[in-house]
XYZ file of C-alpha atoms in Angstrom:
345
model
C 98.171 80.882 95.766
C 94.428 80.422 95.236
C 93.597 79.261 91.734
C 90.355 80.375 90.067
C 88.029 78.024 88.219
C 88.877 77.809 84.530
C 86.411 79.188 82.045
C 83.885 77.182 80.066
C 81.372 78.044 77.375
C 78.372 79.847 78.825
C 80.311 81.528 81.621
C 79.569 85.144 82.465
C 82.390 87.676 82.092
C 82.307 91.125 83.704
C 83.953 94.101 82.012
C 85.469 96.724 84.298
C 87.099 100.105 83.611
C 89.633 100.409 86.415
C 91.901 103.043 84.877
C 91.154 104.968 81.675
C 87.418 105.038 80.895
C 87.585 105.517 77.130
C 85.591 102.374 76.402
C 82.414 104.306 77.157
C 83.256 107.395 75.097
C 80.950 108.026 72.146
C 83.820 107.878 69.657
C 85.108 104.562 71.016
C 82.034 102.618 72.142
C 82.167 100.665 68.887
C 85.243 98.884 70.296
C 83.067 97.541 73.106
C 80.521 96.105 70.669
C 83.264 94.464 68.591
C 84.733 92.873 71.719
C 81.340 91.801 73.062
C 80.432 90.056 69.826
C 83.823 88.340 69.690
C 83.638 87.120 73.286
C 80.167 85.691 72.696
C 80.756 84.252 69.231
C 84.347 82.995 69.427
C 84.575 82.030 73.096
C 80.969 81.286 74.061
C 80.998 83.752 76.950
C 78.193 85.956 78.224
C 79.264 89.577 78.619
C 78.051 91.911 81.355
C 79.271 95.435 82.022
C 79.656 96.662 85.555
C 77.615 99.787 86.405
C 80.325 102.385 85.755
C 82.472 100.674 83.120
C 80.845 102.512 80.193
C 80.360 105.898 81.858
C 83.109 107.471 79.751
C 86.623 108.727 80.366
C 85.711 111.925 82.237
C 83.353 110.237 84.718
C 85.657 107.281 85.293
C 88.608 109.589 85.914
C 86.674 111.527 88.535
C 85.514 108.449 90.478
C 88.236 105.981 91.468
C 85.985 104.851 94.323
C 83.323 103.726 91.829
C 85.891 101.899 89.729
C 86.891 99.973 92.829
C 83.227 99.425 93.693
C 82.682 97.821 90.280
C 85.624 95.496 90.867
C 84.448 94.491 94.330
C 80.895 93.859 93.110
C 82.196 91.770 90.213
C 84.103 89.589 92.671
C 81.138 89.293 95.018
C 78.700 88.326 92.242
C 78.595 84.512 92.330
C 77.241 84.364 88.770
C 80.400 85.946 87.332
C 83.252 83.600 86.393
C 85.799 86.110 85.153
C 86.678 89.784 85.078
C 88.308 91.383 82.038
C 89.722 94.906 82.066
C 88.645 97.437 79.457
C 92.168 98.797 79.043
C 95.029 100.211 81.082
C 95.743 103.868 81.669
C 97.770 105.694 84.285
C 95.915 105.978 87.585
C 94.687 102.582 88.754
C 96.690 103.230 91.922
C 93.981 105.740 92.950
C 91.600 102.816 93.551
C 93.847 101.224 96.183
C 92.202 102.848 99.263
C 88.859 101.289 98.275
C 89.987 97.688 97.742
C 88.830 94.933 100.105
C 91.372 92.128 99.869
C 89.134 89.759 101.814
C 86.465 90.038 99.095
C 89.021 89.078 96.440
C 90.403 86.238 98.549
C 86.970 84.827 99.334
C 85.682 84.930 95.760
C 88.412 83.584 93.474
C 87.771 84.043 89.766
C 89.757 84.789 86.648
C 91.008 88.366 86.440
C 92.830 89.590 83.319
C 94.406 92.725 81.907
C 97.800 94.354 81.368
C 99.680 97.674 81.357
C 98.383 99.875 84.232
C 96.391 96.816 85.313
C 99.727 95.698 86.787
C 98.507 97.576 89.869
C 95.426 95.349 90.051
C 97.562 92.254 89.599
C 99.657 93.259 92.604
C 96.365 93.628 94.482
C 95.391 90.101 93.451
C 98.805 88.805 94.450
C 98.500 90.409 97.899
C 95.101 88.708 98.262
C 96.714 85.402 97.271
C 94.830 84.965 93.982
C 96.376 83.786 90.705
C 95.615 86.406 88.035
C 96.389 86.657 84.338
C 98.574 89.199 82.567
C 96.885 89.211 79.193
C 94.474 90.735 76.666
C 92.222 93.730 77.289
C 88.800 94.522 75.853
C 89.668 97.601 73.797
C 92.962 96.426 72.349
C 92.871 92.669 71.741
C 89.224 91.633 71.999
C 88.227 94.840 70.222
C 90.789 94.421 67.430
C 89.498 95.536 64.045
C 88.674 92.825 61.448
C 90.319 89.871 63.226
C 91.821 88.994 66.562
C 95.376 87.679 66.266
C 95.302 83.862 66.175
C 98.261 83.686 68.564
C 96.260 85.596 71.170
C 93.067 83.603 70.596
C 95.008 80.384 71.091
C 96.547 81.660 74.327
C 93.106 82.513 75.708
C 91.748 79.067 74.907
C 94.813 77.270 76.261
C 95.418 79.264 79.448
C 91.924 80.307 80.577
C 89.883 77.299 79.402
C 92.378 74.429 79.841
C 94.745 72.812 82.345
C 98.118 74.518 81.812
C 100.310 71.868 83.417
C 103.418 71.574 81.180
C 101.983 74.147 78.781
C 104.703 75.681 76.609
C 104.472 79.407 75.937
C 105.880 79.535 72.439
C 107.178 82.554 70.569
C 104.854 84.005 67.937
C 106.287 83.427 64.454
C 104.817 86.762 63.352
C 104.465 90.254 64.764
C 103.029 93.618 63.822
C 104.229 97.181 64.202
C 101.057 98.675 62.728
C 98.893 101.206 64.469
C 95.358 101.623 63.187
C 93.705 104.732 64.608
C 90.672 103.983 66.768
C 88.045 105.540 64.547
C 84.892 103.731 63.524
C 85.691 104.486 59.892
C 88.741 102.188 60.261
C 86.900 99.072 61.422
C 87.666 97.292 58.130
C 91.406 97.972 58.322
C 93.475 95.144 59.801
C 97.026 95.142 61.105
C 99.589 93.509 58.855
C 101.792 90.766 60.222
C 105.432 90.198 59.321
C 107.822 87.341 60.153
C 109.540 87.557 63.546
C 113.160 86.733 62.808
C 114.299 86.879 66.432
C 112.263 84.342 68.366
C 113.207 84.147 72.015
C 116.656 85.600 72.607
C 118.689 84.442 75.599
C 120.675 87.492 76.693
C 122.568 85.515 79.321
C 122.325 82.412 81.501
C 122.404 78.688 80.890
C 120.696 75.504 81.980
C 117.213 75.256 83.471
C 115.658 77.327 86.256
C 112.236 77.293 87.916
C 110.309 80.011 89.716
C 106.907 81.603 90.194
C 105.851 84.371 87.787
C 105.722 87.916 89.163
C 106.031 91.283 87.424
C 104.179 93.414 84.898
C 104.580 96.707 83.044
C 107.836 98.263 84.233
C 106.449 101.772 83.632
C 103.986 101.147 86.481
C 106.365 99.759 89.099
C 107.164 103.186 90.536
C 103.473 103.750 91.370
C 103.244 100.520 93.362
C 106.668 100.704 94.994
C 106.371 101.565 98.678
C 102.661 100.780 98.929
C 101.043 97.829 100.658
C 100.676 95.943 97.365
C 104.343 96.031 96.373
C 105.616 92.448 96.827
C 107.885 91.832 99.790
C 111.417 90.537 99.343
C 110.162 87.129 100.457
C 107.551 87.173 97.691
C 110.224 88.087 95.136
C 112.501 85.306 96.365
C 112.736 82.486 93.770
C 110.434 84.378 91.392
C 110.804 84.749 87.650
C 110.483 88.484 87.101
C 108.635 89.437 83.924
C 108.750 92.989 82.622
C 107.470 94.781 79.549
C 107.191 98.389 78.362
C 104.165 100.467 77.433
C 103.163 102.284 74.270
C 104.925 105.335 75.738
C 108.157 103.526 74.860
C 110.179 104.602 77.910
C 113.806 105.427 77.296
C 116.591 102.912 77.917
C 117.677 105.209 80.750
C 114.304 104.665 82.450
C 114.815 100.893 82.183
C 118.238 101.217 83.797
C 116.944 103.432 86.586
C 114.083 101.057 87.382
C 116.304 97.982 87.375
C 118.766 99.795 89.615
C 115.902 100.401 92.027
C 115.055 96.676 91.970
C 118.719 95.936 92.582
C 118.834 98.367 95.519
C 115.839 96.581 97.061
C 117.740 93.293 96.783
C 115.219 91.869 94.328
C 117.595 91.041 91.470
C 119.742 88.926 93.770
C 116.882 86.673 94.921
C 115.015 85.989 91.662
C 115.606 82.950 89.436
C 115.311 84.607 86.018
C 113.914 87.467 83.960
C 111.423 87.485 81.078
C 111.377 90.641 78.943
C 108.532 91.457 76.562
C 108.994 92.516 72.954
C 109.089 96.327 72.854
C 106.103 97.696 70.944
C 107.139 98.295 67.346
C 110.611 97.023 68.324
C 111.489 100.599 69.304
C 114.654 100.535 71.449
C 114.937 96.815 70.697
C 118.748 96.706 70.955
C 119.038 99.602 73.402
C 116.830 97.856 75.985
C 119.031 94.778 75.798
C 122.091 96.889 76.513
C 120.391 98.665 79.428
C 119.215 95.410 81.015
C 122.535 93.591 80.741
C 124.435 96.660 81.965
C 122.537 96.633 85.255
C 122.132 92.885 85.751
C 125.504 91.666 84.510
C 128.000 94.526 84.640
C 126.794 96.446 87.677
C 125.301 93.653 89.802
C 127.561 90.835 88.621
C 124.622 88.473 88.103
C 126.118 86.985 84.959
C 124.394 83.616 85.351
C 120.865 84.967 85.836
C 118.838 83.799 82.796
C 117.250 86.595 80.770
C 114.713 85.720 78.073
C 114.069 88.564 75.608
C 111.445 89.282 72.926
C 108.561 87.480 74.651
C 104.983 88.127 73.454
C 103.472 89.838 76.481
C 101.927 93.203 77.253
C 102.160 95.852 74.565
C 103.607 93.569 71.911
C 101.439 92.496 68.971
C 100.324 89.755 69.245
C 100.394 88.834 72.943
C 99.905 85.746 75.051
C 99.104 85.315 78.757
C 101.261 84.895 81.866
C 99.607 83.701 85.109
C 100.919 85.282 88.298
C 102.333 82.944 90.913
C 102.475 79.844 88.737
C 105.676 77.801 88.855
C 107.406 78.157 85.503
C 110.508 76.692 83.860
C 113.000 78.617 81.752
C 115.169 76.325 79.645
C 118.029 78.364 78.215
C 119.342 75.614 75.955
C 115.968 74.855 74.336
C 114.766 78.478 74.575
C 111.467 77.354 76.118
C 109.102 78.813 78.695
C 106.900 76.171 80.321
C 104.148 76.485 82.923
C 104.725 73.592 85.301
C 101.400 73.820 87.123
C 97.825 74.482 86.174
C 96.849 78.126 86.586
C 93.208 77.150 87.165
C 91.107 74.451 88.762
C 88.353 72.484 87.072
C-alpha cells in the first residue's frame, strides 16, 4: 500500500462533497464555517473548497460526474496535502464511472471520511492508497460548541504523527445526544456520559495480526459486485471492521450481510473483526447476538476474535482507522494496536 505524507501545520486541506451536498445548503452552511475555523485554529490547516462542494444538496445530487471531478482535481493539485469529506449520504457509488485510479495512485495524499464514504475508501484501496476512516466536516469538525477531545486526539495522533505501535484506546465517555442542525442551536453541546462497557471481546483469544479493511456495513451491498469490491485475496489475513449508520439497520440486516460475506468465503480468510459502537447504543445487545450467530453458530468460526463497542463511524465520539495498515488485536489485554505507520514523513 502507498502511504500518504502525514499532515503538518500550514498544510492545505480540500473539502469535497462526494455524496450528500447539504454542506452548501443555506440552512446548513454555518456548519462549514464552524469546521473551517476549527481546522485553521485547532489544527493549523488551510482550508480550500473544491468548485462544487458548496453547490448545495440539489445540485450535488444531480451531478455525480462533478463530484468525481472535484475529487480528481483535489488529488491532482500538488498544493493540497489532504482531502476531507463533507459528510456521507447514500449515492457515492454513482461517481464510480468517473474515477481515474491512476490519478489517485500517482498523487498519494490523506483522504478521510466515513459512512457512505466507504465507497471512496474502496476506491482508494483499489488504487493502492492508504486512506483514513474517520471524521467528516459536517459532523465532527462542524460539531457545535466543542469537538470531542477523543476525536481531536485521534486526528493529531493518526494524521500528524507516526502511528507505529499506536494504541487505539476505548473512549471512556460517549454520547447519545442529537442536537438538530439549526443555526439557533450552535451554543448547545452534546452531553457525555461514562462508557461502562469499554472494548468487549465477543469471542476469540490470544493475539492476531492483519491489515484493516471494511467500513459502514450498510454500504457494502452497493459496492459488492463492482470493480472496487475487494477480492478474496485482498480480504485474506485482513481484520474486518464494520459499523452501522444513523439509520440503525435491524439485527436481521446485520445477519443477512454477514451471511453474504460468509458465502463469498470472506469470513473464513480474515484474522479478526472489529465492530463499532452502535449509534445511541440502539440494538447494542441484539447486534452482538446477530454477529455471533453467523460467525460462531452458523460458520463454526468460534476462535475468530471479535472486538465490540469500538469508537468508529457513527459512534460519538469517534477515532480513526487507516485502511491497509497492519494491526494487532490482543484479546487478553483488550487492545487494538497499529503496528506500522499509516503515513510517511
